[in-house]
């Protein structure tokens, strides 16, 4: 990091699940400090500890408990010296608010889908396509603010596993997801719908995987996605089959993942992007918060080959790598490349 002074940040949607993951990470971050939290109308004026229903499997970060929940109000953000806004807002709300923030010169790092497909807004996974950050210059940076998005949670894991394999010529990807209920936010799905049940449809998810994978990797393979909601709490499992032009063997794939060292050494990234686990039972949802930092490791397992196709399984933590952690790593990447005060 080029700048030692901590940067004031705001978390919008701090009481939701992604918001909680943000608060957990940013309550003790080397570069950023929380100076404002926002929620919807219900919690305005309350202390964070009284307003949030803390569900993450981490101790509540006491340091942030007395912060007061504010309205998402631009003037108050300016008064607090906020430079960076992390958005964990529902997509239908995020579009307009994030636009207003950008117009007012804020640097917005968003989890919401509202701006992901704007041609001048990058979707960044910082150990996969860090170079895409240059798109913020098309939004008018450094004169103006900008929006940087991270992908939807399933795509975040998929592109991390596929990026080191691009050199083998990816022709087609067939992916089936087994997505945890926390992916639907809090309170999320009705207990009657998901208890002891699987739901083979998640609105808009298959289209997101297809579009976002292509935008991030900068290639256009055929992508056949099926998305299923399963009654697990955290972590999305995915089964993947990839058809390659250059016929890599199992050892070539393993070597590519072993060498998946991020180009930028950022506090929120793991040493290696992909960790391959041997053993049929190693890869399962219970390990999704493991790794260093917790929840940022993308795990793969179960490699197999049939003809020209390679199959494997992967696990991504939807709230951290697929959500808040990915966004924080994007802000670290921004600081690393452009780091300076507004
Ligand atoms: N969950 C995941 O795994 C995941 C992964 C990647 C991306 N995302 C995306 O990240 C965003 C947040 O997801 P989430 O799962 O954290 O959702 P969530 O649990 O439903 O949280 C939504 C947050 O937004 C606030 N909010 C709702 N309506 C608002 C309004 N009208 N004005 C201001 N604030 C409002 C809520 O405040 P109250 O608590 O006061 O209602 C809450 O803090 C979504 O865009 C989602 O698509 C989610």
Coordinates of N, CA and C and ligand atoms in Angstrom, one line a residue, residues 13-19 38-40 42-43 72 88-91 93 111-113 116 151-153 182-186 236 318-319 322-323, ligand 1:
X13 N -26.0 -0.7 3.4 CA -26.6 -2.0 3.6 C -25.9 -2.8 4.6
X14 N -25.4 -2.1 5.7 CA -24.5 -2.8 6.7 C -25.1 -3.8 7.5
X15 N -26.5 -3.8 7.6 CA -27.2 -4.8 8.4 C -27.5 -6.1 7.7
X16 N -27.3 -6.1 6.4 CA -27.6 -7.3 5.6 C -26.4 -8.3 5.7
X17 N -26.6 -9.4 5.0 CA -25.5 -10.4 5.1 C -24.2 -10.0 4.5
X18 N -24.2 -9.4 3.4 CA -23.0 -8.9 2.8 C -22.5 -7.8 3.6
X19 N -23.4 -6.9 4.1 CA -23.0 -5.8 5.0 C -22.3 -6.3 6.2
X38 N -24.9 2.5 6.8 CA -26.3 2.8 6.5 C -27.1 1.5 6.5
X39 N -28.4 1.7 6.7 CA -29.4 0.6 6.6 C -30.7 1.2 6.0
X40 N -31.7 0.4 6.0 CA -33.0 0.9 5.4 C -33.7 1.7 6.6
X42 N -35.8 1.2 8.8 CA -36.1 0.6 10.1 C -35.1 0.9 11.2
X43 N -33.8 0.8 10.8 CA -32.8 1.0 11.9 C -32.2 2.3 12.1
X72 N -28.7 6.6 3.8 CA -27.7 6.8 2.7 C -27.7 8.2 2.2
X88 N -23.6 -2.7 -0.3 CA -24.3 -4.0 -0.2 C -25.8 -3.8 -0.2
X89 N -26.2 -3.0 -1.1 CA -27.6 -2.7 -1.3 C -28.3 -3.7 -2.2
X90 N -29.6 -3.9 -2.1 CA -30.3 -4.7 -3.1 C -30.2 -4.0 -4.4
X91 N -30.1 -4.8 -5.5 CA -29.8 -4.2 -6.8 C -30.8 -3.1 -7.3
X93 N -32.3 -0.9 -5.6 CA -32.1 0.3 -4.9 C -30.7 0.9 -5.3
X111 N -21.4 -4.6 -4.7 CA -21.8 -6.0 -4.8 C -23.1 -6.2 -5.6
X112 N -23.8 -5.1 -5.8 CA -25.1 -5.2 -6.5 C -24.9 -5.4 -8.0
X113 N -25.9 -5.9 -8.6 CA -25.8 -6.2 -10.1 C -26.2 -5.0 -10.9
X116 N -23.3 -3.8 -13.3 CA -22.3 -4.7 -13.8 C -22.2 -4.7 -15.3
X151 N -18.4 -9.6 -9.2 CA -19.4 -10.4 -9.9 C -20.4 -11.1 -8.9
X152 N -21.4 -11.7 -9.4 CA -22.3 -12.4 -8.5 C -21.5 -13.6 -7.9
X153 N -21.9 -14.1 -6.8 CA -21.1 -15.0 -6.0 C -20.7 -16.3 -6.7
X182 N -27.8 -18.4 2.3 CA -27.3 -17.0 2.6 C -27.1 -16.2 1.3
X183 N -27.0 -16.9 0.2 CA -26.9 -16.2 -1.1 C -28.2 -15.4 -1.4
X184 N -29.3 -15.7 -0.7 CA -30.5 -14.9 -1.0 C -30.7 -13.8 0.0
X185 N -29.7 -13.5 0.9 CA -29.8 -12.4 1.8 C -30.6 -12.7 3.0
X186 N -30.8 -11.7 3.9 CA -31.5 -11.9 5.2 C -32.8 -11.1 5.1
X236 N -21.0 -21.8 -1.8 CA -21.6 -22.4 -3.0 C -20.7 -23.4 -3.6
X318 N -19.7 -17.5 -0.6 CA -20.5 -16.5 -1.3 C -20.5 -15.1 -0.6
X319 N -20.3 -15.1 0.7 CA -20.4 -13.8 1.4 C -19.1 -13.1 1.4
X322 N -17.1 -14.3 -2.7 CA -18.1 -13.9 -3.7 C -18.9 -12.6 -3.3
X323 N -18.4 -11.9 -2.3 CA -19.2 -10.7 -1.9 C -18.2 -9.7 -1.3
Ligands
LIG1 N1 -25.8 -12.8 -0.2 C1 -24.9 -13.1 -1.1 O1 -24.3 -14.2 -1.1 C2 -24.5 -12.1 -2.2 C3 -23.3 -12.4 -2.9 C4 -22.9 -11.4 -3.8 C5 -23.6 -10.3 -4.1 N2 -24.8 -10.1 -3.4 C6 -25.5 -8.8 -3.6 O2 -25.1 -7.9 -2.5 C7 -26.3 -7.1 -2.2 C8 -26.7 -7.3 -0.7 O3 -27.0 -8.7 -0.6 P1 -27.4 -9.3 0.9 O4 -27.5 -10.7 0.7 O5 -26.5 -8.8 1.9 O6 -28.9 -8.7 1.1 P2 -29.7 -8.4 2.5 O7 -29.2 -9.4 3.5 O8 -31.1 -8.4 2.1 O9 -29.2 -6.9 2.9 C9 -29.7 -5.8 2.2 C10 -29.2 -4.5 2.9 O10 -29.7 -3.4 2.2 C11 -30.5 -2.6 3.2 N3 -31.7 -2.0 2.4 C12 -32.8 -2.7 2.0 N4 -33.6 -1.8 1.4 C13 -33.1 -0.6 1.5 C14 -33.5 0.7 1.1 N5 -34.7 0.9 0.4 N6 -32.7 1.8 1.3 C15 -31.5 1.6 2.0 N7 -31.1 0.4 2.4 C16 -31.8 -0.7 2.1 C17 -31.0 -3.6 4.2 O11 -31.3 -2.8 5.4 P3 -32.3 -3.4 6.6 O12 -31.5 -4.5 7.2 O13 -32.5 -2.3 7.5 O14 -33.5 -3.9 5.8 C18 -29.7 -4.4 4.4 O15 -28.8 -3.7 5.1 C19 -27.4 -7.5 -3.2 O16 -27.3 -6.6 -4.3 C20 -27.0 -8.9 -3.6 O17 -27.5 -9.2 -4.9 C21 -25.2 -10.9 -2.4

